[in-house]
Structures are given as structure tokens and as C-alpha cells.
Amino acid sequence: MMSNILLKFNIIIISVFLFGCVENGSIGNNRNSERIIADKKKVDAFFDSSFKAFDRSMQPLAKYEGKVMVAYFWATWCASCVRETTMLKELEEQYRDKNVSFLGIAVDNTDKVENFVKKNGITFEILIGGNDAIDLSKQMGNLRKGLPYMVVIDADNNFIAKFLGETSKEKLEEAIIKAIL
């Protein structure tokens, strides 16, 4: 029994040592390309998704492919989300002529969201999701599944930035400018 435990312990120690050496060795120099491939898969998952519009029609996110994209996962019951919508509205107006698309994906009741959008004069597209929207945000790096969550994607479909929680206008604008250039 004791020799069995020692054997398992030794296997674990040797495994940690071997994998630790590989991670820090020349294979570790490939981490950037591995991350790019992983991020590309996440972006592909985003553009393969569809969500409901206010008229209940399914809208494919693929229509945003090839544009600088700010995707915003939010809800009307989320106080920081509500505050950020004003900032997003301003930035959408500012960058409309620069091929930057803003999209809100609300994790909420359709009627509540539609009323909020009308009341606040939001002009960028808002789609409605449920658990599928939360799952997509998780695939895109939102491991906590928190709101608000925002991603900026450039026209070549690369992740530029991800923001969990309320974000400043300056940080978001910096990411948008980086995506444009």
C-alpha cells in the first residue's frame, strides 16, 4: 500500500518536472502562436453565432465579419451596464464613419431591453440572448460569466481587447483605435 502511494507520488513529481521543462523550453517560445490560434477559434465561434432581434428574427453575427467590432454583453438590471450604454452610444456616433460596428447582446427580457433602447435613444444594434449569450461570452474569455463584458475585434478578426466589468471610455477608445490601425 505504502509503495503504491510512493509510486504515484513519484509519477506526479516526474510529470510536473517534465512538463515544466517543456513549458519553459523552446516549445514555450511558440506560446504566442498558440494563443493566436486559440483566439481565432474564439472569434470564429462568435461569428458562427446568431441571436434574436426585437422582431424575434435570428440575426447572424457573421454580418459583422471583416469590420472593427465592439461586442457588448449586458443586461438592463446591471447598473454598470446601464452606465456604459451612454458611453457606447457616444463612441458609436464618433466612430460610425470609420467602419466600427457596435453590437449589444442583452442577457435579458426582450420587452425590457426594447423599452430601454427606445427610452435611451440607442442606435447601434441590440440582440437578445439568454444562456447561449453567456456561454458565448465565456468562450470569448469571460470565465466568470460576469456582466458587463466587452470585446473589441479588428477587421482581420483578431481579439484586440476584452473588458470584464465597467470600463472607462479612455480604455475602450484606446482599444478601438488600436483595432482601426
Coordinates of C-alpha atoms in Angstrom, one line a residue:
M1 CA 0.0 0.0 0.0
M2 CA 2.8 2.4 1.0
S3 CA 4.8 1.6 -2.1
N4 CA 1.8 2.2 -4.3
I5 CA 1.4 5.7 -2.8
L6 CA 5.1 6.4 -3.3
L7 CA 4.9 5.2 -6.9
K8 CA 2.0 7.6 -7.6
F9 CA 3.8 10.4 -5.8
N10 CA 7.0 9.8 -7.9
I11 CA 5.0 9.7 -11.1
I12 CA 3.4 13.1 -10.3
I13 CA 6.7 14.7 -9.4
I14 CA 8.3 13.4 -12.6
S15 CA 5.4 14.6 -14.7
V16 CA 5.5 18.0 -13.2
F17 CA 9.2 18.2 -13.8
L18 CA 9.0 17.1 -17.4
F19 CA 6.0 19.3 -18.4
G20 CA 7.6 22.2 -16.5
C21 CA 10.8 21.8 -18.5
V22 CA 8.9 21.7 -21.8
E23 CA 6.8 24.7 -20.9
N24 CA 9.9 26.8 -20.2
G25 CA 11.9 25.3 -23.1
S26 CA 11.8 26.1 -26.8
I27 CA 8.2 25.0 -27.1
G28 CA 7.4 27.9 -24.7
N29 CA 8.5 30.2 -27.4
N30 CA 5.5 29.1 -29.5
R31 CA 3.0 30.3 -26.9
N32 CA 2.2 33.4 -28.9
S33 CA 1.2 31.5 -32.0
E34 CA -0.8 29.0 -29.8
R35 CA -2.6 31.9 -28.2
I36 CA -3.4 33.4 -31.7
I37 CA -4.9 30.1 -32.8
A38 CA -6.9 29.8 -29.7
D39 CA -8.2 33.4 -30.0
K40 CA -9.0 32.8 -33.7
K41 CA -11.2 29.8 -32.7
K42 CA -13.0 32.1 -30.2
V43 CA -13.6 34.8 -32.8
D44 CA -14.8 32.1 -35.2
A45 CA -17.3 30.9 -32.5
F46 CA -18.5 34.5 -32.2
F47 CA -19.1 34.9 -35.9
D48 CA -20.8 31.5 -36.1
S49 CA -23.5 32.6 -33.6
S50 CA -26.9 34.1 -34.1
F51 CA -29.2 35.9 -31.7
K52 CA -32.7 37.3 -31.8
A53 CA -33.6 40.8 -32.8
F54 CA -36.6 42.6 -31.3
D55 CA -38.8 41.3 -34.1
R56 CA -37.8 37.7 -33.0
S57 CA -35.9 37.0 -36.2
M58 CA -32.5 35.4 -35.8
Q59 CA -29.6 37.6 -36.8
P60 CA -26.3 36.0 -37.7
L61 CA -23.2 37.7 -36.2
A62 CA -21.3 36.8 -39.4
K63 CA -22.7 40.0 -40.9
Y64 CA -20.1 41.8 -38.8
E65 CA -17.1 39.8 -40.0
G66 CA -14.4 42.0 -41.6
K67 CA -15.3 45.1 -39.6
V68 CA -13.9 46.5 -36.4
M69 CA -16.3 45.2 -33.9
V70 CA -17.2 46.2 -30.3
A71 CA -19.4 43.4 -28.8
Y72 CA -21.1 44.2 -25.6
F73 CA -22.7 41.6 -23.3
W74 CA -25.1 43.4 -20.9
A75 CA -28.5 43.5 -19.1
T76 CA -30.9 46.2 -18.1
W77 CA -30.8 45.0 -14.5
C78 CA -27.0 45.5 -14.3
A79 CA -26.2 49.1 -13.0
S80 CA -22.7 49.3 -14.6
C81 CA -24.1 48.0 -17.9
V82 CA -26.7 50.8 -17.9
R83 CA -24.0 53.4 -17.2
E84 CA -21.8 52.0 -20.0
T85 CA -24.5 52.2 -22.6
T86 CA -24.3 56.0 -22.6
M87 CA -20.6 55.8 -23.3
L88 CA -21.1 53.2 -26.0
K89 CA -23.7 55.4 -27.7
E90 CA -21.3 58.3 -27.8
L91 CA -18.4 56.2 -29.1
E92 CA -20.7 54.6 -31.8
E93 CA -21.6 58.1 -33.0
Q94 CA -18.0 59.1 -33.0
Y95 CA -16.7 56.1 -34.9
R96 CA -19.6 55.3 -37.2
D97 CA -17.8 56.7 -40.2
K98 CA -14.6 54.6 -39.5
N99 CA -16.1 51.2 -40.2
V100 CA -16.5 50.4 -36.5
S101 CA -19.6 48.4 -35.6
F102 CA -21.1 48.3 -32.1
L103 CA -23.4 45.4 -31.1
G104 CA -25.1 44.9 -27.8
I105 CA -26.1 41.3 -26.8
A106 CA -28.5 41.6 -23.9
V107 CA -29.0 38.8 -21.5
D108 CA -32.5 40.0 -20.5
N109 CA -36.2 40.1 -21.3
T110 CA -36.9 41.3 -24.9
D111 CA -39.6 43.8 -23.8
K112 CA -37.4 45.4 -21.1
V113 CA -34.5 45.7 -23.5
E114 CA -36.6 47.2 -26.3
N115 CA -38.1 49.8 -23.9
F116 CA -34.6 50.6 -22.5
V117 CA -33.2 51.1 -26.1
K118 CA -36.1 53.4 -27.1
K119 CA -36.0 55.4 -23.9
N120 CA -32.2 56.0 -24.2
G121 CA -32.0 56.5 -27.9
I122 CA -29.5 53.7 -28.5
T123 CA -28.8 53.5 -32.3
F124 CA -26.5 50.5 -32.5
E125 CA -27.9 47.1 -33.0
I126 CA -29.1 45.2 -29.9
L127 CA -29.8 41.5 -30.0
I128 CA -31.3 39.3 -27.3
G129 CA -29.6 36.2 -25.8
G130 CA -30.0 34.0 -22.8
N131 CA -27.7 31.3 -21.5
D132 CA -26.4 31.0 -25.1
A133 CA -25.1 34.6 -24.9
I134 CA -23.4 33.9 -21.5
D135 CA -21.9 30.7 -22.9
L136 CA -20.6 32.6 -25.9
S137 CA -19.1 35.3 -23.7
K138 CA -17.4 32.6 -21.7
Q139 CA -15.9 31.1 -24.9
M140 CA -14.6 34.5 -25.6
G141 CA -12.7 34.8 -22.3
N142 CA -15.4 35.7 -19.8
L143 CA -14.6 32.8 -17.5
R144 CA -16.5 34.4 -14.6
K145 CA -19.6 34.8 -16.8
G146 CA -20.0 38.4 -15.4
L147 CA -21.6 41.4 -16.9
P148 CA -20.9 43.8 -18.4
Y149 CA -18.4 42.0 -20.7
M150 CA -17.0 43.6 -23.8
V151 CA -14.6 42.5 -26.6
V152 CA -13.0 44.5 -29.4
I153 CA -12.2 42.6 -32.6
D154 CA -10.3 44.1 -35.5
A155 CA -11.2 43.8 -39.2
D156 CA -8.9 40.8 -39.6
N157 CA -10.9 39.0 -36.9
N158 CA -8.3 39.3 -34.2
F159 CA -9.0 40.0 -30.5
I160 CA -7.7 43.4 -29.6
A161 CA -9.2 43.8 -26.0
K162 CA -11.5 42.2 -23.5
F163 CA -13.1 44.0 -20.6
L164 CA -15.0 42.5 -17.7
G165 CA -16.8 45.0 -15.5
E166 CA -17.3 48.7 -16.1
T167 CA -14.7 50.1 -18.4
S168 CA -13.5 53.7 -18.9
K169 CA -14.2 55.5 -22.1
E170 CA -10.4 56.1 -22.5
K171 CA -9.5 52.4 -22.3
L172 CA -12.2 51.4 -24.7
E173 CA -11.3 54.1 -27.1
E174 CA -7.7 53.1 -27.0
A175 CA -8.7 49.6 -28.0
I176 CA -10.9 50.8 -30.8
I177 CA -8.1 53.0 -32.2
K178 CA -5.7 50.0 -32.0
A179 CA -8.2 47.9 -33.9
I180 CA -8.6 50.6 -36.6
L181 CA -4.8 50.9 -37.2

